[in-house]
């Protein structure tokens, strides 16, 4: 039953325009810094999984392989059978991960707690390489796209 609610959250995110559907759209959203969470279907290709992780790292987003097939993701998003989907809203991503953590704590609890704990603006400013190098890059407004 909790899984059904999680899939409904995907549908809500799509209706609200807060979901990037498909590998290319999710990658663009991640690299532009709009993605909060990138999820990959359980039957996504190795290439799609690898690209999701690379794009998530590039855009300071979280990444998770979820227990839903491409078919299930496609049914809720109305777009074929996407192997990759990105949440563009922290609240919806948190609710989605919370539901997964309730049924499968091991892989999802840590991600859910991470999204719930710090405020989004502080979380996106954190980057290990930036913390080690405190030299400003010329833009001190906190715009994460300019951080090295």
C-alpha positions as a Markdown table, in Angstrom:
| # | Residue | x | y | z |
|---|---|---|---|---|
| 1 | Unk | 0.0 | 0.0 | 0.0 |
| 2 | Unk | 2.9 | 2.4 | 0.8 |
| 3 | Unk | 4.3 | 1.7 | -2.6 |
| 4 | Unk | 1.0 | 2.8 | -4.2 |
| 5 | Unk | 1.2 | 6.1 | -2.3 |
| 6 | Unk | 4.8 | 6.5 | -3.6 |
| 7 | Unk | 3.7 | 6.1 | -7.1 |
| 8 | Unk | 0.9 | 8.6 | -6.5 |
| 9 | Unk | 3.5 | 11.1 | -5.4 |
| 10 | Unk | 5.2 | 10.7 | -8.8 |
| 11 | Unk | 1.8 | 11.4 | -10.4 |
| 12 | Unk | 1.3 | 14.5 | -8.3 |
| 13 | Unk | 4.8 | 15.7 | -9.1 |
| 14 | Unk | 4.1 | 15.3 | -12.8 |
| 15 | Unk | 0.8 | 17.1 | -12.6 |
| 16 | Unk | 2.5 | 20.0 | -10.8 |
| 17 | Unk | 5.3 | 20.2 | -13.3 |
| 18 | Unk | 7.9 | 19.2 | -10.7 |
| 19 | Unk | 9.2 | 16.1 | -12.4 |
| 20 | Unk | 11.8 | 15.7 | -15.2 |
| 21 | Unk | 10.9 | 12.5 | -17.0 |
| 22 | Unk | 13.5 | 10.5 | -18.9 |
| 23 | Unk | 17.2 | 10.3 | -18.9 |
| 24 | Unk | 17.9 | 13.4 | -21.0 |
| 25 | Unk | 15.4 | 15.6 | -19.1 |
| 26 | Unk | 16.5 | 14.4 | -15.7 |
| 27 | Unk | 20.1 | 15.0 | -16.7 |
| 28 | Unk | 19.4 | 18.6 | -17.9 |
| 29 | Unk | 17.5 | 19.3 | -14.7 |
| 30 | Unk | 20.3 | 17.9 | -12.6 |
| 31 | Unk | 23.1 | 19.8 | -14.4 |
| 32 | Unk | 21.2 | 23.0 | -14.2 |
| 33 | Unk | 20.8 | 22.6 | -10.4 |
| 34 | Unk | 17.0 | 22.1 | -10.4 |
| 35 | Unk | 16.9 | 18.4 | -9.5 |
| 36 | Unk | 16.7 | 17.3 | -5.9 |
| 37 | Unk | 16.4 | 13.6 | -6.3 |
| 38 | Unk | 17.1 | 11.4 | -9.4 |
| 39 | Unk | 15.5 | 8.0 | -9.3 |
| 40 | Unk | 16.3 | 5.1 | -11.6 |
| 41 | Unk | 13.9 | 2.2 | -12.3 |
| 42 | Unk | 14.9 | -1.3 | -11.0 |
| 43 | Unk | 15.2 | -2.5 | -14.6 |
| 44 | Unk | 17.1 | 0.6 | -16.0 |
| 45 | Unk | 20.2 | -0.1 | -18.1 |
| 46 | Unk | 23.6 | 0.1 | -16.5 |
| 47 | Unk | 24.3 | 3.1 | -18.7 |
| 48 | Unk | 21.2 | 4.9 | -17.4 |
| 49 | Unk | 22.2 | 4.1 | -13.8 |
| 50 | Unk | 25.7 | 5.4 | -14.4 |
| 51 | Unk | 24.4 | 8.6 | -16.1 |
| 52 | Unk | 21.9 | 9.2 | -13.3 |
| 53 | Unk | 24.8 | 9.1 | -10.8 |
| 54 | Unk | 27.0 | 11.3 | -12.8 |
| 55 | Unk | 24.3 | 13.9 | -13.4 |
| 56 | Unk | 23.3 | 13.8 | -9.7 |
| 57 | Unk | 26.8 | 14.5 | -8.6 |
| 58 | Unk | 27.2 | 17.3 | -11.1 |
| 59 | Unk | 24.0 | 19.0 | -9.9 |
| 60 | Unk | 24.3 | 18.3 | -6.1 |
| 61 | Unk | 21.2 | 16.0 | -6.3 |
| 62 | Unk | 20.6 | 12.7 | -4.5 |
| 63 | Unk | 20.4 | 9.5 | -6.6 |
| 64 | Unk | 18.6 | 6.2 | -5.9 |
| 65 | Unk | 17.6 | 3.1 | -7.6 |
| 66 | Unk | 14.0 | 2.4 | -6.7 |
| 67 | Unk | 12.0 | -0.8 | -6.5 |
| 68 | Unk | 9.8 | 0.2 | -9.5 |
| 69 | Unk | 10.1 | -0.9 | -13.1 |
| 70 | Unk | 10.2 | 1.4 | -16.1 |
| 71 | Unk | 6.7 | 0.2 | -16.8 |
| 72 | Unk | 5.4 | 1.3 | -13.4 |
| 73 | Unk | 7.2 | 4.7 | -13.6 |
| 74 | Unk | 5.7 | 5.1 | -17.1 |
| 75 | Unk | 2.2 | 4.4 | -15.9 |
| 76 | Unk | 2.4 | 7.1 | -13.3 |
| 77 | Unk | 4.2 | 9.7 | -15.4 |
| 78 | Unk | 2.3 | 9.0 | -18.6 |
| 79 | Unk | 5.4 | 8.8 | -20.7 |
| 80 | Unk | 6.3 | 5.4 | -22.1 |
| 81 | Unk | 8.7 | 3.6 | -19.9 |
| 82 | Unk | 11.4 | 6.0 | -18.5 |
| 83 | Unk | 14.3 | 4.5 | -16.7 |
| 84 | Unk | 15.2 | 7.8 | -15.0 |
| 85 | Unk | 13.0 | 10.5 | -13.4 |
| 86 | Unk | 14.1 | 13.5 | -11.4 |
| 87 | Unk | 12.1 | 15.3 | -8.6 |
| 88 | Unk | 12.4 | 19.1 | -8.9 |
| 89 | Unk | 10.8 | 19.7 | -5.4 |
| 90 | Unk | 12.3 | 18.9 | -2.1 |
| 91 | Unk | 9.0 | 18.3 | -0.3 |
| 92 | Unk | 7.8 | 15.8 | -2.9 |
| 93 | Unk | 11.2 | 14.0 | -3.0 |
| 94 | Unk | 11.2 | 13.8 | 0.8 |
| 95 | Unk | 7.7 | 12.3 | 0.9 |
| 96 | Unk | 8.6 | 9.8 | -1.8 |
| 97 | Unk | 11.8 | 8.7 | 0.1 |
| 98 | Unk | 9.9 | 8.6 | 3.4 |
| 99 | Unk | 7.5 | 6.1 | 1.9 |
| 100 | Unk | 10.3 | 4.0 | 0.6 |
| 101 | Unk | 12.2 | 4.2 | 3.9 |
| 102 | Unk | 9.1 | 2.9 | 5.8 |
| 103 | Unk | 9.0 | -0.3 | 3.7 |
| 104 | Unk | 12.8 | -0.7 | 2.9 |
| 105 | Unk | 14.8 | 1.2 | 5.6 |
| 106 | Unk | 18.2 | 0.0 | 4.6 |
| 107 | Unk | 18.7 | 1.7 | 1.2 |
| 108 | Unk | 16.4 | 4.7 | 1.7 |
| 109 | Unk | 16.3 | 5.8 | 5.3 |
| 110 | Unk | 19.6 | 7.7 | 5.1 |
| 111 | Unk | 18.6 | 9.6 | 1.9 |
| 112 | Unk | 15.2 | 10.5 | 3.5 |
| 113 | Unk | 16.8 | 11.8 | 6.7 |
| 114 | Unk | 19.3 | 13.8 | 4.7 |
| 115 | Unk | 16.5 | 15.6 | 2.8 |
| 116 | Unk | 14.6 | 16.2 | 6.0 |
| 117 | Unk | 17.3 | 17.6 | 8.1 |
| 118 | Unk | 19.1 | 20.6 | 6.7 |
| 119 | Unk | 17.3 | 23.5 | 4.9 |
| 120 | Unk | 17.7 | 23.2 | 1.1 |
| 121 | Unk | 19.7 | 26.4 | 0.7 |
| 122 | Unk | 22.4 | 25.2 | 3.2 |
| 123 | Unk | 22.4 | 21.6 | 1.8 |
| 124 | Unk | 23.1 | 22.9 | -1.8 |
| 125 | Unk | 26.0 | 25.0 | -0.6 |
| 126 | Unk | 27.8 | 22.1 | 0.9 |
| 127 | Unk | 30.4 | 20.6 | -1.4 |
| 128 | Unk | 33.5 | 18.8 | 0.0 |
| 129 | Unk | 35.9 | 20.5 | -2.5 |
| 130 | Unk | 34.5 | 23.9 | -1.7 |
| 131 | Unk | 34.8 | 23.4 | 2.0 |
| 132 | Unk | 38.5 | 22.5 | 1.7 |
| 133 | Unk | 39.2 | 25.6 | -0.4 |
| 134 | Unk | 37.8 | 28.7 | 1.2 |
| 135 | Unk | 39.0 | 31.0 | -1.6 |
| 136 | Unk | 36.1 | 32.9 | -3.2 |
| 137 | Unk | 35.5 | 32.2 | -6.9 |
| 138 | Unk | 34.4 | 35.7 | -7.6 |
| 139 | Unk | 30.7 | 35.1 | -6.9 |
| 140 | Unk | 29.9 | 35.0 | -3.2 |
| 141 | Unk | 26.1 | 34.9 | -3.6 |
| 142 | Unk | 26.1 | 31.1 | -3.1 |
| 143 | Unk | 25.2 | 30.2 | -6.7 |
| 144 | Unk | 26.2 | 26.6 | -6.8 |
| 145 | Unk | 26.9 | 26.7 | -10.6 |
| 146 | Unk | 29.9 | 28.9 | -10.0 |
| 147 | Unk | 31.5 | 26.7 | -7.3 |
| 148 | Unk | 34.5 | 24.8 | -8.2 |
